Coordinates of C-alpha atoms in Angstrom, one line a residue:
X880 CA -33.7 -20.9 -1.6
X881 CA -30.4 -19.1 -2.4
X882 CA -27.6 -21.7 -2.6
X883 CA -24.5 -20.5 -0.5
X884 CA -22.0 -22.1 1.8
X885 CA -22.7 -22.5 5.5
X886 CA -20.8 -19.3 6.6
X887 CA -22.5 -17.2 4.0
X888 CA -25.9 -18.7 5.0
X889 CA -25.3 -17.6 8.6
X890 CA -24.2 -14.2 7.5
X891 CA -27.3 -13.7 5.4
X892 CA -29.5 -14.9 8.4
X893 CA -27.9 -12.4 10.8
X894 CA -28.2 -9.6 8.3
X895 CA -31.9 -10.3 8.2
X896 CA -32.2 -10.2 12.0
X897 CA -32.0 -13.9 12.7
X898 CA -29.8 -17.0 12.6
X899 CA -29.6 -20.3 10.8
X900 CA -32.4 -22.5 12.3
X901 CA -32.0 -23.7 15.9
X902 CA -33.9 -27.0 16.5
X903 CA -34.7 -27.8 20.1
X904 CA -37.2 -30.7 19.8
X905 CA -38.5 -33.4 17.5
X906 CA -41.6 -31.3 16.6
X907 CA -39.5 -28.5 15.2
X908 CA -37.2 -30.9 13.4
X909 CA -40.2 -32.6 11.7
X910 CA -41.8 -29.2 10.8
X911 CA -38.6 -28.2 9.0
X912 CA -37.9 -31.6 7.4
X913 CA -41.3 -31.8 5.8
X914 CA -40.7 -28.6 4.0
X915 CA -37.4 -29.6 2.4
X916 CA -39.0 -32.1 0.1
X917 CA -36.0 -33.5 -1.8
X918 CA -33.3 -31.0 -0.7
X919 CA -30.7 -30.9 2.0
X920 CA -30.3 -27.5 3.8
X921 CA -28.0 -26.0 6.3
X922 CA -29.1 -25.5 9.9
X923 CA -27.3 -23.5 12.7
X924 CA -25.3 -26.2 14.3
X925 CA -21.5 -26.7 14.2
X926 CA -18.4 -27.8 16.1
X927 CA -16.1 -25.3 14.4
X928 CA -15.0 -23.7 17.7
X929 CA -14.2 -27.0 19.5
X930 CA -14.0 -30.3 17.7
X931 CA -16.6 -32.7 18.8
X932 CA -18.6 -30.2 20.8
X933 CA -21.6 -29.1 18.6
X934 CA -23.2 -25.8 19.5
X935 CA -26.1 -23.8 18.2
X936 CA -25.4 -20.4 16.7
X937 CA -27.6 -18.6 19.2
X938 CA -26.1 -20.4 22.2
X939 CA -29.0 -22.6 23.0
X940 CA -28.1 -25.9 24.7
X941 CA -28.0 -29.0 22.5
X942 CA -31.0 -30.8 24.0
X943 CA -32.1 -32.6 20.8
X944 CA -30.3 -34.3 17.9
X945 CA -31.3 -36.5 15.0
X946 CA -28.0 -37.7 13.4
X947 CA -28.1 -40.0 10.5
X948 CA -26.6 -43.4 11.2
X949 CA -22.8 -43.2 11.5
X950 CA -23.0 -39.4 11.8
X951 CA -21.3 -37.2 12.7
X952 CA -18.1 -38.8 11.3
X953 CA -15.9 -35.7 11.0
X954 CA -14.6 -36.9 7.6
X955 CA -11.9 -34.5 6.4
X956 CA -12.7 -32.0 9.1
X957 CA -16.4 -31.6 8.7
X958 CA -17.6 -29.0 11.2
X959 CA -21.0 -27.9 10.0
X960 CA -24.5 -29.5 9.9
X961 CA -27.1 -29.9 7.2
X962 CA -30.4 -31.9 7.3
X963 CA -32.3 -33.9 4.8
X964 CA -36.1 -34.1 4.0
X965 CA -36.5 -36.9 6.5
X966 CA -35.1 -34.8 9.3
X967 CA -31.7 -36.5 9.6
X968 CA -28.5 -34.6 10.3
X969 CA -25.1 -34.8 8.7
X970 CA -21.8 -33.1 9.5
X971 CA -20.3 -31.6 6.3
X972 CA -17.4 -29.3 5.4
X973 CA -19.8 -26.4 4.9
X974 CA -18.2 -25.4 1.5
X975 CA -20.9 -26.9 -0.8
X976 CA -23.5 -24.3 -1.8
X977 CA -26.8 -25.4 -0.3
X978 CA -30.1 -23.9 0.5
X979 CA -30.6 -23.0 4.2
X980 CA -33.2 -22.6 6.8
X981 CA -33.3 -19.1 8.4
X982 CA -35.0 -18.5 11.7
X983 CA -36.1 -15.0 12.7
X984 CA -37.6 -14.1 16.1
X985 CA -39.5 -10.9 16.4
X986 CA -42.9 -9.3 16.9
X987 CA -44.4 -10.6 13.6
X988 CA -48.0 -11.7 13.8
X989 CA -49.6 -14.1 11.3
X990 CA -53.3 -14.5 11.3
X991 CA -55.4 -16.9 9.2
X992 CA -58.4 -15.1 7.7
X993 CA -60.0 -17.8 5.5
X994 CA -60.2 -21.5 5.2
X995 CA -60.4 -24.3 7.8
X996 CA -58.4 -24.1 11.0
X997 CA -55.1 -25.9 11.2
X998 CA -55.6 -29.5 12.0
X999 CA -59.0 -29.6 10.4
X1000 CA -60.0 -32.1 7.7
X1001 CA -60.4 -30.9 4.1
X1002 CA -63.3 -31.7 1.9
X1003 CA -62.9 -33.1 -1.6
X1004 CA -62.6 -30.1 -4.0
X1005 CA -60.9 -26.7 -3.8
X1006 CA -60.3 -24.9 -0.6
X1007 CA -58.8 -21.3 -0.4
X1008 CA -56.5 -20.5 2.5
X1009 CA -55.6 -16.9 3.3
X1010 CA -53.1 -15.5 5.8
X1011 CA -52.4 -11.9 6.8
X1012 CA -49.0 -11.0 8.3
X1013 CA -48.1 -7.8 10.2
X1014 CA -44.6 -6.9 11.5
X1015 CA -43.6 -4.6 14.4
X1016 CA -43.3 -1.6 12.0
X1017 CA -46.9 -1.8 10.8
X1018 CA -46.2 -3.4 7.5
X1019 CA -49.0 -5.7 6.3
X1020 CA -49.0 -8.3 3.6
X1021 CA -51.2 -11.3 2.7
X1022 CA -50.8 -14.7 1.2
X1023 CA -53.6 -16.8 -0.4
X1024 CA -53.4 -20.2 -2.0
X1025 CA -55.7 -23.1 -3.0
X1026 CA -55.6 -26.7 -1.8
X1027 CA -57.1 -29.2 -4.2
X1028 CA -58.1 -32.5 -2.7
X1029 CA -59.0 -35.4 -5.0
X1030 CA -61.0 -38.5 -4.0
X1031 CA -58.7 -41.0 -2.3
X1032 CA -57.3 -43.8 -4.5
X1033 CA -55.5 -46.8 -3.1
X1034 CA -53.3 -46.9 -6.3
X1035 CA -50.4 -44.4 -6.3
X1036 CA -50.7 -41.7 -9.0
X1037 CA -47.4 -42.6 -10.7
X1038 CA -48.7 -46.0 -11.8
X1039 CA -51.1 -44.2 -14.2
X1040 CA -48.3 -42.7 -16.2
X1041 CA -48.4 -43.1 -20.0
X1042 CA -45.1 -45.0 -20.0
X1043 CA -45.6 -48.7 -19.5
X1044 CA -44.2 -50.2 -16.3
X1045 CA -41.9 -53.1 -17.3
X1046 CA -41.3 -55.2 -14.1
X1047 CA -39.1 -57.7 -15.9
X1048 CA -36.2 -55.2 -16.4
X1049 CA -34.9 -55.4 -12.8
X1050 CA -34.2 -57.8 -9.9
X1051 CA -34.4 -56.8 -6.3
X1052 CA -32.6 -58.7 -3.5
X1053 CA -33.1 -59.5 -0.7
X1054 CA -36.9 -59.2 -0.4
X1055 CA -37.9 -58.9 2.4
X1056 CA -35.0 -56.6 3.5
X1057 CA -33.9 -54.9 6.7
X1058 CA -30.6 -53.3 5.9
X1059 CA -29.5 -52.9 2.2
X1060 CA -31.5 -53.5 -0.9
X1061 CA -29.7 -54.5 -4.1
X1062 CA -31.3 -53.5 -7.4
X1063 CA -29.9 -54.8 -10.7
X1064 CA -30.9 -53.9 -14.2
X1065 CA -31.3 -56.8 -16.6
X1066 CA -29.7 -56.9 -20.1
X1067 CA -28.0 -53.6 -21.1
X1068 CA -30.5 -51.1 -19.7
X1069 CA -29.1 -48.8 -17.0
X1070 CA -30.8 -47.5 -13.9
X1071 CA -31.3 -43.7 -14.1
X1072 CA -33.1 -43.0 -10.8
X1073 CA -34.9 -44.8 -8.0
X1074 CA -37.9 -43.7 -6.0
X1075 CA -39.5 -45.5 -3.0
X1076 CA -43.1 -45.0 -2.1
X1077 CA -45.4 -46.1 0.7
X1078 CA -48.5 -47.9 -0.4
X1079 CA -50.6 -44.8 0.0
X1080 CA -48.5 -43.2 -2.7
X1081 CA -46.3 -41.0 -0.5
X1082 CA -42.7 -40.8 -1.7
X1083 CA -40.2 -41.4 1.1
X1084 CA -36.9 -41.7 -0.7
X1085 CA -35.3 -40.8 -4.0
X1086 CA -31.9 -41.6 -5.6
X1087 CA -31.1 -39.6 -8.7
X1088 CA -28.4 -39.8 -11.3
X1089 CA -27.5 -43.4 -10.6
X1090 CA -26.6 -44.1 -14.3
X1091 CA -25.4 -47.6 -13.5
X1092 CA -26.6 -51.2 -14.0
X1093 CA -26.9 -51.7 -10.3
X1094 CA -27.6 -49.7 -7.1
X1095 CA -27.8 -50.2 -3.4
X1096 CA -30.5 -48.7 -1.2
X1097 CA -30.1 -48.2 2.6
X1098 CA -33.5 -49.2 4.0
X1099 CA -32.5 -49.1 7.7
X1100 CA -34.7 -46.0 8.3
X1101 CA -37.8 -47.2 6.4
X1102 CA -40.8 -48.2 8.4
X1103 CA -41.6 -51.9 8.3
X1104 CA -44.2 -53.1 5.9
X1105 CA -45.0 -53.1 2.2
X1106 CA -43.5 -50.4 -0.1
X1107 CA -43.2 -49.8 -3.8
X1108 CA -39.9 -49.2 -5.7
X1109 CA -40.0 -47.4 -9.0
X1110 CA -36.9 -47.5 -11.2
X1111 CA -36.5 -45.3 -14.2
X1112 CA -34.3 -46.7 -16.9
X1113 CA -32.0 -44.9 -19.3
X1114 CA -34.4 -46.0 -22.1
X1115 CA -37.2 -43.9 -20.5
X1116 CA -39.2 -47.0 -19.3
X1117 CA -40.1 -47.7 -15.7
X1118 CA -40.0 -50.8 -13.5
X1119 CA -42.3 -51.0 -10.4
X1120 CA -41.9 -53.7 -7.8
X1121 CA -43.2 -54.4 -4.3
X1122 CA -40.7 -54.8 -1.5
X1123 CA -41.2 -55.8 2.2
X1124 CA -39.2 -54.1 4.9
X1125 CA -38.8 -56.1 8.0

């Protein structure tokens, strides 16, 4: 979770016996993206040696990519790559201090000692999961955590907040939408942040520090169907509206 520039991130990774993450397929990319939550993080791809030719830090062939639309654009000599929580890649200048994903190959062995097997369904209630890790030097450590599963609700949790949702404070156009979504605050109330949720309550996008009376959301990468948009206003109130993505 340390925030450093790209070169420093790679140096720290090599000092620990690894590299910045090398991603060779969609499964690896999704695995990493799911763990970034709201952050962007550096990975081990760059074209710093030859402009336009992106290579992995460990020399692996570039067999898989997931560039965001209109990326890479090499704006102002951007030679390094970061990814977002949805797994999309961007070329950047590498100078901004970001978190990074470090990959270490070795003889470490991780064994689950309690809890359901990976891929199993969880029961409602509290389940304790425990893992034991051992490295090639005989060092052993363990990690234990609880997963609390509540009964399913078709209503997203955020709707039950104490603050009242005031749907009449914003307009959203067009709706349905397929490319850009335009959100405008009514009267003098400004938009502070925007969150987009699937109907099961899972957040899929967030736009913070808007601090303006209007905002534009790029919905090209959203799945088609019904979604919820929650807008937080500078006054502290919320607006929640349904949108349809074509």
